[in-house]
Tab-separated table of C-alpha atoms and ligand atoms in Angstrom:
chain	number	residue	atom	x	y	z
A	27	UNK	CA	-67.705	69.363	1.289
A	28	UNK	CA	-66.744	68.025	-2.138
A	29	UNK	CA	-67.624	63.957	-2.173
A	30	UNK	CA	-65.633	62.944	-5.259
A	31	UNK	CA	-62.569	64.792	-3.444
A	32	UNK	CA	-60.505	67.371	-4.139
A	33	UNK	CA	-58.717	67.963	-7.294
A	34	UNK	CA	-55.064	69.083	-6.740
A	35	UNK	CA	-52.811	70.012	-8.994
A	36	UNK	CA	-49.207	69.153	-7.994
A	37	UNK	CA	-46.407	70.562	-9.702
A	38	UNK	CA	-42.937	69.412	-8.642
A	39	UNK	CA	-40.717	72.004	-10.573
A	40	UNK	CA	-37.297	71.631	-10.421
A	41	UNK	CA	-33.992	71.182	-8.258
A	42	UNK	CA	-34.716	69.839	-5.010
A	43	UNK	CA	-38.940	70.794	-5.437
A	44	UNK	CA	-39.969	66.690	-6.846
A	45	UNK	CA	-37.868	65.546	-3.857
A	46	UNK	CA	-40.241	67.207	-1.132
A	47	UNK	CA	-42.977	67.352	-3.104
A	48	UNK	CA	-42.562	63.363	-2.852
A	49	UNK	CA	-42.465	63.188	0.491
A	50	UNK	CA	-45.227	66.149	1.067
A	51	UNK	CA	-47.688	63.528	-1.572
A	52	UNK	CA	-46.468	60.469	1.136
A	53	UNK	CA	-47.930	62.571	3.868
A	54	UNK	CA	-51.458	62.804	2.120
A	55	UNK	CA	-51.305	59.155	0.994
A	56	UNK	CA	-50.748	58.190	4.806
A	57	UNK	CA	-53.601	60.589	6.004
A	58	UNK	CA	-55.693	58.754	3.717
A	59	UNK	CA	-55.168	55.521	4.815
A	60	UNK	CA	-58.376	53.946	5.402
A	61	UNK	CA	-60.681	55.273	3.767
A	62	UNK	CA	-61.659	56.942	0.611
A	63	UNK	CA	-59.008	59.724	-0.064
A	64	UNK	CA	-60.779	63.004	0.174
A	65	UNK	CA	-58.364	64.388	-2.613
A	66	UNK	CA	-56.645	63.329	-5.345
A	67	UNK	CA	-53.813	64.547	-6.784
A	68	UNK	CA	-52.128	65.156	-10.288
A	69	UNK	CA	-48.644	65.760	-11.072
A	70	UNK	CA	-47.325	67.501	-14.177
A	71	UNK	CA	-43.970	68.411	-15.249
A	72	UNK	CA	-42.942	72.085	-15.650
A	73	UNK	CA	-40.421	74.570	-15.019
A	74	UNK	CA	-36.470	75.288	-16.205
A	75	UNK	CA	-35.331	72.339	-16.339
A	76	UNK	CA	-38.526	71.399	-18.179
A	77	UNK	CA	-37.811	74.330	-20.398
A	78	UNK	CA	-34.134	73.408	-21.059
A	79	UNK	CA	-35.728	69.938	-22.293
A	80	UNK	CA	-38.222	71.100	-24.172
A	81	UNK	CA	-38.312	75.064	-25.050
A	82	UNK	CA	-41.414	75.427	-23.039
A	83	UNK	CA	-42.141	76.018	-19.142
A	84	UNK	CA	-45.144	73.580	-19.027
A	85	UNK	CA	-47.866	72.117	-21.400
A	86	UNK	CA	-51.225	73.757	-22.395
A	87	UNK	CA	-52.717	70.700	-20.228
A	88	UNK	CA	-50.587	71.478	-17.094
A	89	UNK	CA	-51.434	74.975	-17.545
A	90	UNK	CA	-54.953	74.373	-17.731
A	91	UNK	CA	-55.384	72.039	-14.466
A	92	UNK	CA	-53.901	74.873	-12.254
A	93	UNK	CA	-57.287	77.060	-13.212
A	94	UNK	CA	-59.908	74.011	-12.725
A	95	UNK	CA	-57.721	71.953	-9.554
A	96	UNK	CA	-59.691	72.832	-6.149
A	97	UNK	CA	-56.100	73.561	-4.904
A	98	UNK	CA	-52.431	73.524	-6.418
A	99	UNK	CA	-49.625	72.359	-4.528
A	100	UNK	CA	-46.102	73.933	-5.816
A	101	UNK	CA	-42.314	72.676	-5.357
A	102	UNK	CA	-40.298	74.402	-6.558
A	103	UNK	CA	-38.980	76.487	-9.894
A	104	UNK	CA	-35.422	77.923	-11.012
A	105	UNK	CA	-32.876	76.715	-12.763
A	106	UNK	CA	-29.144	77.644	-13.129
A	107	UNK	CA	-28.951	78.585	-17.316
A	108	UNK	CA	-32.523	78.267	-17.849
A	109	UNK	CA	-33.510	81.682	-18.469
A	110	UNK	CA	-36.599	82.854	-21.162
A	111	UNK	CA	-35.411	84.888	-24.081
A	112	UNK	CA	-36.169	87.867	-22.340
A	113	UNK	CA	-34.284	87.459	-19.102
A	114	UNK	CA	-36.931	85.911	-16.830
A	115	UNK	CA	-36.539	82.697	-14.950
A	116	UNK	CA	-37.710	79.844	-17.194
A	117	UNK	CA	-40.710	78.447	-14.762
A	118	UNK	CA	-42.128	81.871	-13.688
A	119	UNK	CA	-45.385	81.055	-15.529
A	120	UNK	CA	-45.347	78.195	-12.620
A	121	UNK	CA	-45.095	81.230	-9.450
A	122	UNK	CA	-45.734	84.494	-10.842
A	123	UNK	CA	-47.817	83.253	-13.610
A	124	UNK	CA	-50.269	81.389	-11.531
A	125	UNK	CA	-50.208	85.077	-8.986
A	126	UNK	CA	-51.292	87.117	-12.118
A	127	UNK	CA	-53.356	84.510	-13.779
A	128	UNK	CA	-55.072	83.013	-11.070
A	129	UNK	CA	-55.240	86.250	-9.165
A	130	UNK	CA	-54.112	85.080	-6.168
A	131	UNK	CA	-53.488	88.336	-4.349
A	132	UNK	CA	-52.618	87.208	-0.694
A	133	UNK	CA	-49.332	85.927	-0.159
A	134	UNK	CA	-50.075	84.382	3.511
A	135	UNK	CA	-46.824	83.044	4.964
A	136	UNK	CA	-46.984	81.225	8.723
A	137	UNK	CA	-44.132	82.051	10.691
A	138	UNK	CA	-44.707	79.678	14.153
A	139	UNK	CA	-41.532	77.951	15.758
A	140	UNK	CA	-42.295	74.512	17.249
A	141	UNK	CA	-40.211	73.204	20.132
A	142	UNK	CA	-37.433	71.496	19.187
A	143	UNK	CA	-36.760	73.523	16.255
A	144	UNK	CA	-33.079	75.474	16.584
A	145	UNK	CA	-31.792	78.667	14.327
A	146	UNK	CA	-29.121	78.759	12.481
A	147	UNK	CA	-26.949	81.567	12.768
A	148	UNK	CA	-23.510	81.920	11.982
A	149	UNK	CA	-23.014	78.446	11.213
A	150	UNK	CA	-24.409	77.333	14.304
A	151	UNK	CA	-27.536	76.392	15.987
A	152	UNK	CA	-29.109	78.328	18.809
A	153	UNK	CA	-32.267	78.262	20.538
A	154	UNK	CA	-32.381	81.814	20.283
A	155	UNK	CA	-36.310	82.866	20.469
A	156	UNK	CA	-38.209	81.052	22.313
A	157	UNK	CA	-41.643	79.041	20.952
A	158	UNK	CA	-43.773	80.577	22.929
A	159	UNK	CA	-42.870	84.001	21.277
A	160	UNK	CA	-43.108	83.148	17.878
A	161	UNK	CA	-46.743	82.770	16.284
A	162	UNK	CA	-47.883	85.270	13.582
A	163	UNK	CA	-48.636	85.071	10.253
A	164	UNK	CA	-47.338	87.790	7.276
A	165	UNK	CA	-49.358	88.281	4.408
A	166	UNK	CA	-47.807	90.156	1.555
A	167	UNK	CA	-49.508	91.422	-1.702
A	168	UNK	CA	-48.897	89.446	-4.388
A	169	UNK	CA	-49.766	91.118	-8.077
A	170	UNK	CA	-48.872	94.596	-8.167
A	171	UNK	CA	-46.159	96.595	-6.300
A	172	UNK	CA	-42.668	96.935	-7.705
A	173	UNK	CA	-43.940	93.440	-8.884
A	174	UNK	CA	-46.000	94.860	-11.777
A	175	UNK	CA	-44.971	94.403	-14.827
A	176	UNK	CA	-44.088	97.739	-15.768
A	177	UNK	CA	-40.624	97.684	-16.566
A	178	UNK	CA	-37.875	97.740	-18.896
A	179	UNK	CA	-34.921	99.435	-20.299
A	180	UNK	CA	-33.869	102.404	-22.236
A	181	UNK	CA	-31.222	101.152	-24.826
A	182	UNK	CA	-28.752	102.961	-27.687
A	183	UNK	CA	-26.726	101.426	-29.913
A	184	UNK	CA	-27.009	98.493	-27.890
A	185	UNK	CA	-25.995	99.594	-24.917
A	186	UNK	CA	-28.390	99.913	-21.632
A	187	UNK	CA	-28.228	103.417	-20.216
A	188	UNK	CA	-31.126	103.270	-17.941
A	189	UNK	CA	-33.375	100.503	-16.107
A	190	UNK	CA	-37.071	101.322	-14.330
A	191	UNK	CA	-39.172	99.408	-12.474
A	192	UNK	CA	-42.799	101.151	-11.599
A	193	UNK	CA	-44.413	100.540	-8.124
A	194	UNK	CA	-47.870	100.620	-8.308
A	195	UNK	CA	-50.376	100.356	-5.414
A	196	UNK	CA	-54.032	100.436	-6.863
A	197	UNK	CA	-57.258	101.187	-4.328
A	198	UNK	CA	-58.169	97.564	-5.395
A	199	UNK	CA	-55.163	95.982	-4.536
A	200	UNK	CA	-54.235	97.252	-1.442
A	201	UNK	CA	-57.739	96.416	-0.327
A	202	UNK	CA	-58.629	93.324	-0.935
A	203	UNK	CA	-55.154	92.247	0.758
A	204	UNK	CA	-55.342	94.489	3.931
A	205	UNK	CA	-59.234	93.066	4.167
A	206	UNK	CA	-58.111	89.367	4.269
A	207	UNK	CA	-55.884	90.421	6.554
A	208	UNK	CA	-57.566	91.956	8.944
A	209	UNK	CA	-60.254	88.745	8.312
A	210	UNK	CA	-57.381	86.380	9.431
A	211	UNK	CA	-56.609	88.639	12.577
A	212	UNK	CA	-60.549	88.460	13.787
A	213	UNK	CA	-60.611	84.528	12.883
A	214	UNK	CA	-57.189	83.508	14.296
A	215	UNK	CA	-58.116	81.701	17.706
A	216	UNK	CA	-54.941	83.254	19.282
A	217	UNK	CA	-53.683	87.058	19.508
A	218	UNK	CA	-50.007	88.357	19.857
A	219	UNK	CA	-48.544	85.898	21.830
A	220	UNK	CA	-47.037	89.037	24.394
A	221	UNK	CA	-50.166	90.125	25.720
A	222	UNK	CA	-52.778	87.682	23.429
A	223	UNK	CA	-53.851	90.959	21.961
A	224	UNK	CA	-55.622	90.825	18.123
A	225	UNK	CA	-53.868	93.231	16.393
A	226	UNK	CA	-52.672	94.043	12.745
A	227	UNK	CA	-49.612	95.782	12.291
A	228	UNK	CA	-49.503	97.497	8.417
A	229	UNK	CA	-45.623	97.608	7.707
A	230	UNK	CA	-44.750	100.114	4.437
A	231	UNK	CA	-42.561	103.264	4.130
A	232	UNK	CA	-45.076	105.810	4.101
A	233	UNK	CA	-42.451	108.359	5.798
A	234	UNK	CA	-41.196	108.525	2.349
A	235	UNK	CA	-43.650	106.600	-0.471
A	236	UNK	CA	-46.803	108.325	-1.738
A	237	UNK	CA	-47.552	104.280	-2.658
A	238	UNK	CA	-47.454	103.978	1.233
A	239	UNK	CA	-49.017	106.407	2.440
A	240	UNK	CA	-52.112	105.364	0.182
A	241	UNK	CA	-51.544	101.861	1.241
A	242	UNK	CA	-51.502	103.082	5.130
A	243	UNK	CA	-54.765	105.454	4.333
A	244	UNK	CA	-56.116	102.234	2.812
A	245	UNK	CA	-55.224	100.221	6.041
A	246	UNK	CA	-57.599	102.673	8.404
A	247	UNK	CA	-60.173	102.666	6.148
A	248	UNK	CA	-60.925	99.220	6.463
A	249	UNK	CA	-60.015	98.766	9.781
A	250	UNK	CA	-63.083	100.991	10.859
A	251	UNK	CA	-64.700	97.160	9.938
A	252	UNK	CA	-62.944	95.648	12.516
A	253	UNK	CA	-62.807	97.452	15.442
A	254	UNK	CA	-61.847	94.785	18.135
A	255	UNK	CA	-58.628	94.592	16.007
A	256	UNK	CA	-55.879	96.367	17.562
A	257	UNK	CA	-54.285	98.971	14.800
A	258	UNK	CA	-50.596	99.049	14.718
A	259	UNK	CA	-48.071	100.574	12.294
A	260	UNK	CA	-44.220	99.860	11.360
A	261	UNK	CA	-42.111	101.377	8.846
A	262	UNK	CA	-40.143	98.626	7.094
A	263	UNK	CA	-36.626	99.566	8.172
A	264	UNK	CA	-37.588	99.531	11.887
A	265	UNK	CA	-39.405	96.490	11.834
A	266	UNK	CA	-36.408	94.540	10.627
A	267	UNK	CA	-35.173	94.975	14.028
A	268	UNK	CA	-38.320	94.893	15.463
A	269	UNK	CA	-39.049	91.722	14.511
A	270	UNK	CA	-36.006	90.037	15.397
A	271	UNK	CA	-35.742	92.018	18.818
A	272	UNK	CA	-39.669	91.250	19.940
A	273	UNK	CA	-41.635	88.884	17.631
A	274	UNK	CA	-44.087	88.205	20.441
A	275	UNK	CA	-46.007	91.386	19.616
A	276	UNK	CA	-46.763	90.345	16.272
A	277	UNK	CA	-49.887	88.635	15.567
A	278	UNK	CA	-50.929	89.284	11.713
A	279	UNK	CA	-48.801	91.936	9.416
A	280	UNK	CA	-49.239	93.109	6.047
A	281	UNK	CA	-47.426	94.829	3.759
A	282	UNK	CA	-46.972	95.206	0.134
A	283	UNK	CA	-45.555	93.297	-2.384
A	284	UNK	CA	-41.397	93.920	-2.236
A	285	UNK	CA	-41.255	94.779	1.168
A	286	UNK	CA	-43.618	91.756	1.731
A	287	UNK	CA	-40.798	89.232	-0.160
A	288	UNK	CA	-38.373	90.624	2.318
A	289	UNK	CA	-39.512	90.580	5.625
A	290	UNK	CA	-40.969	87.103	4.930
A	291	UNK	CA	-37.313	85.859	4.330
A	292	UNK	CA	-36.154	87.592	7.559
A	293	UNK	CA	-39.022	85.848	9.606
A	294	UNK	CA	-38.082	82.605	8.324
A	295	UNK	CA	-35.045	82.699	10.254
A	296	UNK	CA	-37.278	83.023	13.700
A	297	UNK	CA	-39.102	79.364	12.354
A	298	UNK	CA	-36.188	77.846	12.251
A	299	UNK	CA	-34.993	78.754	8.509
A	300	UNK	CA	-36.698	78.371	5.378
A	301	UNK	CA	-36.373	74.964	5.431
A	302	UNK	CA	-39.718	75.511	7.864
A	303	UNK	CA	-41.526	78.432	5.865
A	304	UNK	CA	-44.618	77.610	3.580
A	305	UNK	CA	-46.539	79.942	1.641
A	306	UNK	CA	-49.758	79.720	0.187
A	307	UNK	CA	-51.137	82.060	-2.624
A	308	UNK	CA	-54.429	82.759	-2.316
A	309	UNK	CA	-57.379	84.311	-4.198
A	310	UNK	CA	-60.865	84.656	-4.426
A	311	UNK	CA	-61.561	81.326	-6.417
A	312	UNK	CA	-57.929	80.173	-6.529
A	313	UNK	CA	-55.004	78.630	-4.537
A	314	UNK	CA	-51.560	77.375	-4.785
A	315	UNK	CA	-49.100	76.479	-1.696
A	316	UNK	CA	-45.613	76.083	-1.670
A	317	UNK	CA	-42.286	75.496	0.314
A	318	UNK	CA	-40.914	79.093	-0.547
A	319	UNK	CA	-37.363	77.755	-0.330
A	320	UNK	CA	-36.712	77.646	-3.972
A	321	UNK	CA	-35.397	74.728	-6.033
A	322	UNK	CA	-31.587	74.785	-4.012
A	323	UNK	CA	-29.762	73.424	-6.927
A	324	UNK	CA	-26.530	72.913	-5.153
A	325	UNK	CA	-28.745	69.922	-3.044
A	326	UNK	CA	-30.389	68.425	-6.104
A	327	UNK	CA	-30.726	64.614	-6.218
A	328	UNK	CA	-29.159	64.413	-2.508
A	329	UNK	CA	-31.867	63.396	-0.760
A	330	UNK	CA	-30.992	66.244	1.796
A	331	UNK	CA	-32.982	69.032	2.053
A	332	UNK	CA	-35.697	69.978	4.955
A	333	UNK	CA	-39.017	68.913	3.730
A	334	UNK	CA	-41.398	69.915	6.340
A	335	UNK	CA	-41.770	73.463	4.679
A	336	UNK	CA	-43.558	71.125	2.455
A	337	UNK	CA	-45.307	69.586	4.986
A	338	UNK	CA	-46.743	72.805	6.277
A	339	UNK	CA	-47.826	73.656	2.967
A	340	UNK	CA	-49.683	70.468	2.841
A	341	UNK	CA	-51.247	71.820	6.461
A	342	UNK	CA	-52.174	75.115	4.988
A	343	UNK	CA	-53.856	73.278	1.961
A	344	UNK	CA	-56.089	71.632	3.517
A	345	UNK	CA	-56.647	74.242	6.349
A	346	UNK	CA	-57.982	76.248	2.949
A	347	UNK	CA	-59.533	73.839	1.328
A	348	UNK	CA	-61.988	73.114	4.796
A	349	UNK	CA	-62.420	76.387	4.932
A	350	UNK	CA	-63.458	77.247	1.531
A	351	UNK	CA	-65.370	74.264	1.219
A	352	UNK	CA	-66.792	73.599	5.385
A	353	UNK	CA	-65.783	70.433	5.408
A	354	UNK	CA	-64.842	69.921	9.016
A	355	UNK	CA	-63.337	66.170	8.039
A	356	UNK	CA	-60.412	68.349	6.181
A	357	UNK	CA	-60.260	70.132	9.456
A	358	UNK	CA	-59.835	67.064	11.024
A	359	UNK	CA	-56.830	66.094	8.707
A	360	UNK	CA	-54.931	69.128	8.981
A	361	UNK	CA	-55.198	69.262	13.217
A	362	UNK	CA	-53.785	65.447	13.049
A	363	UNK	CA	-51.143	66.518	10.231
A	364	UNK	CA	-50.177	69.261	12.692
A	365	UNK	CA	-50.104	67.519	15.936
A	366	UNK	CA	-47.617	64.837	13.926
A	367	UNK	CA	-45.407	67.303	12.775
A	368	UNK	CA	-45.366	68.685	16.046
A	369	UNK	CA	-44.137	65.511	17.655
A	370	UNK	CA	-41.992	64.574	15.248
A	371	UNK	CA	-39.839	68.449	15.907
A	372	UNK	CA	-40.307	68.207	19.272
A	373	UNK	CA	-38.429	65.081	19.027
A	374	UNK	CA	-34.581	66.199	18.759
A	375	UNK	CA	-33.602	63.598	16.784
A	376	UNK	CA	-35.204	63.641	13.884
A	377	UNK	CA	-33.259	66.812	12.299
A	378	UNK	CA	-32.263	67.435	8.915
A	379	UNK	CA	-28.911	69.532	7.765
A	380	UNK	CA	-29.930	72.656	7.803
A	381	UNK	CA	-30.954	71.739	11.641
A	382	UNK	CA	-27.568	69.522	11.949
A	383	UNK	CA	-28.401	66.314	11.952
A	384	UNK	CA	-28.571	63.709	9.335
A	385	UNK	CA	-31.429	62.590	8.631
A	386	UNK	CA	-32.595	62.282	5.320
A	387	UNK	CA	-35.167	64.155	3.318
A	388	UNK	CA	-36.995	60.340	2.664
A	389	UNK	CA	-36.563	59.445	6.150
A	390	UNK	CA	-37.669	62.620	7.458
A	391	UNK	CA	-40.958	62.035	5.332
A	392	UNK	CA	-41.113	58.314	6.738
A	393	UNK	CA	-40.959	59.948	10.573
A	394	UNK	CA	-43.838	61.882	9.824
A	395	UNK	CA	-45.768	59.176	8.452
A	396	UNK	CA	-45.255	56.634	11.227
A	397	UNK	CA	-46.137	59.747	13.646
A	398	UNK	CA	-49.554	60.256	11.944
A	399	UNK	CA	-50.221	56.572	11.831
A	400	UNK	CA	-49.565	56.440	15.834
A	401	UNK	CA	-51.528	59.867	15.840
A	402	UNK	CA	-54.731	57.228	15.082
A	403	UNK	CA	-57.472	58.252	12.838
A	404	UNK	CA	-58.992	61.729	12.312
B	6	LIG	C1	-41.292	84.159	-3.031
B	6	LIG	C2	-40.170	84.074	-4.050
B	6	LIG	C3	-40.647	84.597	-5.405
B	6	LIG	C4	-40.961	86.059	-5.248
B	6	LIG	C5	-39.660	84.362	-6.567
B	6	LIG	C6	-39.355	82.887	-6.741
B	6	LIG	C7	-40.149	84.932	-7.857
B	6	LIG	O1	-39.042	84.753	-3.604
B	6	LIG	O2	-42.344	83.538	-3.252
B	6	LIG	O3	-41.154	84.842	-2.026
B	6	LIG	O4	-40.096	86.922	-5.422
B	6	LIG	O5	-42.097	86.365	-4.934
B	7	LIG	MN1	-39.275	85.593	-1.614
C-alpha cells in the first residue's frame, strides 16, 4: 500500500481515446469521493495527431512518466495521414513502444459478457451467447513473435521485390508469458464456466510452426508447476470456431503474439464488441491498460463511442495495482467499480450505438458515476 497514492500516467492519444479517457478519469474522481484519492493522475499529450502538430509522438517528459508512473492508463493512438518517415503509425512509441520499452510481455485481455450486453452481428443485435458462458481471460505475448522487429524489404532501383517479417519465439519469452498464465489460471476464483474446471488451453500452430512447437514444448514444461491446472491444447484455425461454437470451456488461453492480436479481436465479439474489451500490458515492474478499440476516427469529437472498454481498463488497473502493491482498499475500489458497471449493463437502457441505443459517451460516463455513488462507499 502506497500512502501518497498512486502515480498514473494517463495518456489520451488521439481520435475518440481523450473522449473515454475523460469519462474513464470521471469514474476515478467519483470513486474518490470522500476521501483522500488513493491515486493521482497525469495527463500528457502524445500520439499522431500530436505528431502532425508537432513532428514528434510525445515529449521527453511524457516519455519519461510512463517508466516512473505506478500504472499508465492508455486511450488511444492512430491517425489517418500521420505516419513516421518510415511507414509506422505516428504514436507507436505510445503502444508498442511502451511493450518493448517497458517490457511488458503479457498482453492479458478479459473477455466476460455481463447481462444486458447484446452482439452485434450483421447489423443487428442478438443475445446470442449467453452470460453465463462467457468468462475467460486471453493473454497474448506481447514483444517478440512476428512482432519483432526484424523486418524489412529487399529493394532495386527503387522498386520493392520482396518483404520479410521474422517470427521469433525465444525460451525467455514464451516462458515468462505461459508462467503468468498459468499463475492467473491457479489464482482466478472461478474455472471454465462448463464444468468450473481450471484449465489452460495453449492455442499456436504447432502442426506446422517449429516456433510452435517450441512454444507448445515450452507450455508442458511449466505446467509440470501447476499440476491442478487442467492442460489443454488448440491449434489456432480450430479454435476460431471453437471459440465461437463453445466459449464455456475456456477459462485462461495463451498464445503468441500474432495469433494472440487475432483471436483477441474475435473474442471481443462474444463481450459484446470491442466497445467492451480492455487490455492491460503487463510486466514485471511495469503496466499500461487500455480500451483496445483504437482511436475510431470516423467518431471523433461525436461524443458517441462505447466507453466502458475504458471503464474496464480502469477495473483492471486497479485490480493490478492491489495486487502488486496488497492494498486490499484498491481491492475494495475495483469490486464497487465492477458491481456499478454491472448494474448500469444490466440495465437495458443505458446503451450506446454500437449496442443501439443513444446514449451518449458523457452520459454513459455520468450513469456510471451516479451508480457508484448509490453503490455507497468501499
Ligand atoms: C492491439 C492492437 C495493436 C497490436 C496495434 C494498435 C499496434 O491491435 O493492442 O491488439 O497490433 O498489438
Ligand atoms: Mn489487436
Amino acid at each position: 500500500m502506497k500512502e501518497a497514492g498512486y502515480a498514473v500516467a494517463v495518456y489520451p492519444g488521439d481520435g475518440t481515446g481523450p473522449e473515454v479517457i475523460r469519462e474513464g478519469e470521471k469514474i476515478l474522481a467519483t470513486l474518490a469521493e470522500g476521501g483522500p484519492a488513493p491515486w493521482h493522475l497525469t495527463t500528457y499529450p502524445g500520439g499522431g495527431q500530436y505528431y502532425l502538430a508537432s513532428g514528434r509522438e510525445w515529449e521527453p517528459e511524457a516519455e519519461a512518466a510512463a517508466a516512473q508512473a505506478d500504472a499508465i492508463l492508455l486511450g488511444a493512438v492512430g491517425w489517418p495521414g500521420a505516419l513516421l518517415p518510415n511507414g509506422d503509425i505516428a504514436g507507436r512509441a505510445l503502444v508498442l513502444g511502451l511493450r518493448e520499452n517497458l517490457d511488458l510481455y503479457a498482453n492479458v485481455r478479459p473477455c466476460k459478457l455481463y447481462p444486458g450486453v447484446r452482439h452485434r452481428i450483421s447489423g443487428a443485435y442478438h443475445e446470442v451467447w449467453s452470460p453465463r458462458n462467457v468468462d475467460m481471460v486471453i493473454v497474448r505475448e506481447n514483444t517478440e513473435g512476428l512482432y519483432t522487429p526484424a523486418r524489412g524489404r529487399l529493394t532495386r532501383a527503387r522498386e520493392t521485390e520482396v518483404a520479410v517479417d521474422t517470427r521469433l519465439i525465444t525460451r525467455k519469452g514464451a516462458e515468462r508469458v505461459i508462467r503468468y498464465a498459468f499463475e492467473l489460471a491457479r489464482h482466478r476464483p472461478r474455472g471454465a464456466p462448463e464444468d468450473g474446471k481450471k484449465r489452460l488451453t495453449c492455442v499456436d500452430k504447432s502442426n506446422v510452426l517449429e516456433g510452435c512447437r517450441f512454444f507448445r514444448e515450452t507450455f508442458d514444461r511449466v505446467a509440470r508447476d501447476y499440476p491442478e491446472i487442467e492442460r489443454d491444447y488448440a491449434y489456432v484455425d480450430a479454435f476460431t470456431q471453437w471459440l465461437v461454437r463453445n466459449p464455456e470451456r475456456y477459462n485462461v488461453v495463451v498464445a503468441p503474439n500474432m495469433m494472440g492480436d487475432i483471436i483477441t479481436d474475435l473474442a471481443a465479439v462474444l463481450q459484446g464488441g470491442m466497445g467492451f474489451a480492455s487490455g492491460g500490458n503487463i510486466g514485471d515492474h511495469h503496466a499500461m491498460f487500455e480500451p483496445v478499440h483504437g482511436s475510431a476516427p470516423k467518431y471523433a469529437g461525436k461524443d458517441q463511442v462505447n466507453p466502458f472498454a475504458t471503464f474496464f481498463a480502469v477495473e483492471q488497473m486497479l485490480r493490478w495495482l492491489a495486487d502488486r502493491h496488497h492494498d486490499s482498499r484498491l481491492v475494495r475500489q475495483a469490486d464497487r467499480l465492477e458491481r456499478a458497471i454491472a448494474s448500469v449493463l444490466a440495465d437495458g437502457s443505458a446503451r450506446t450505438y454500437d449496442q443501439g441505443g443513444h446514449l451518449s459517451t458523457t452520459a454513459a460516463g455520468d450513469r456510471l458515476a451516479a451508480a457508484i455513488r448509490s453503490e455507497g462507499a468501499a
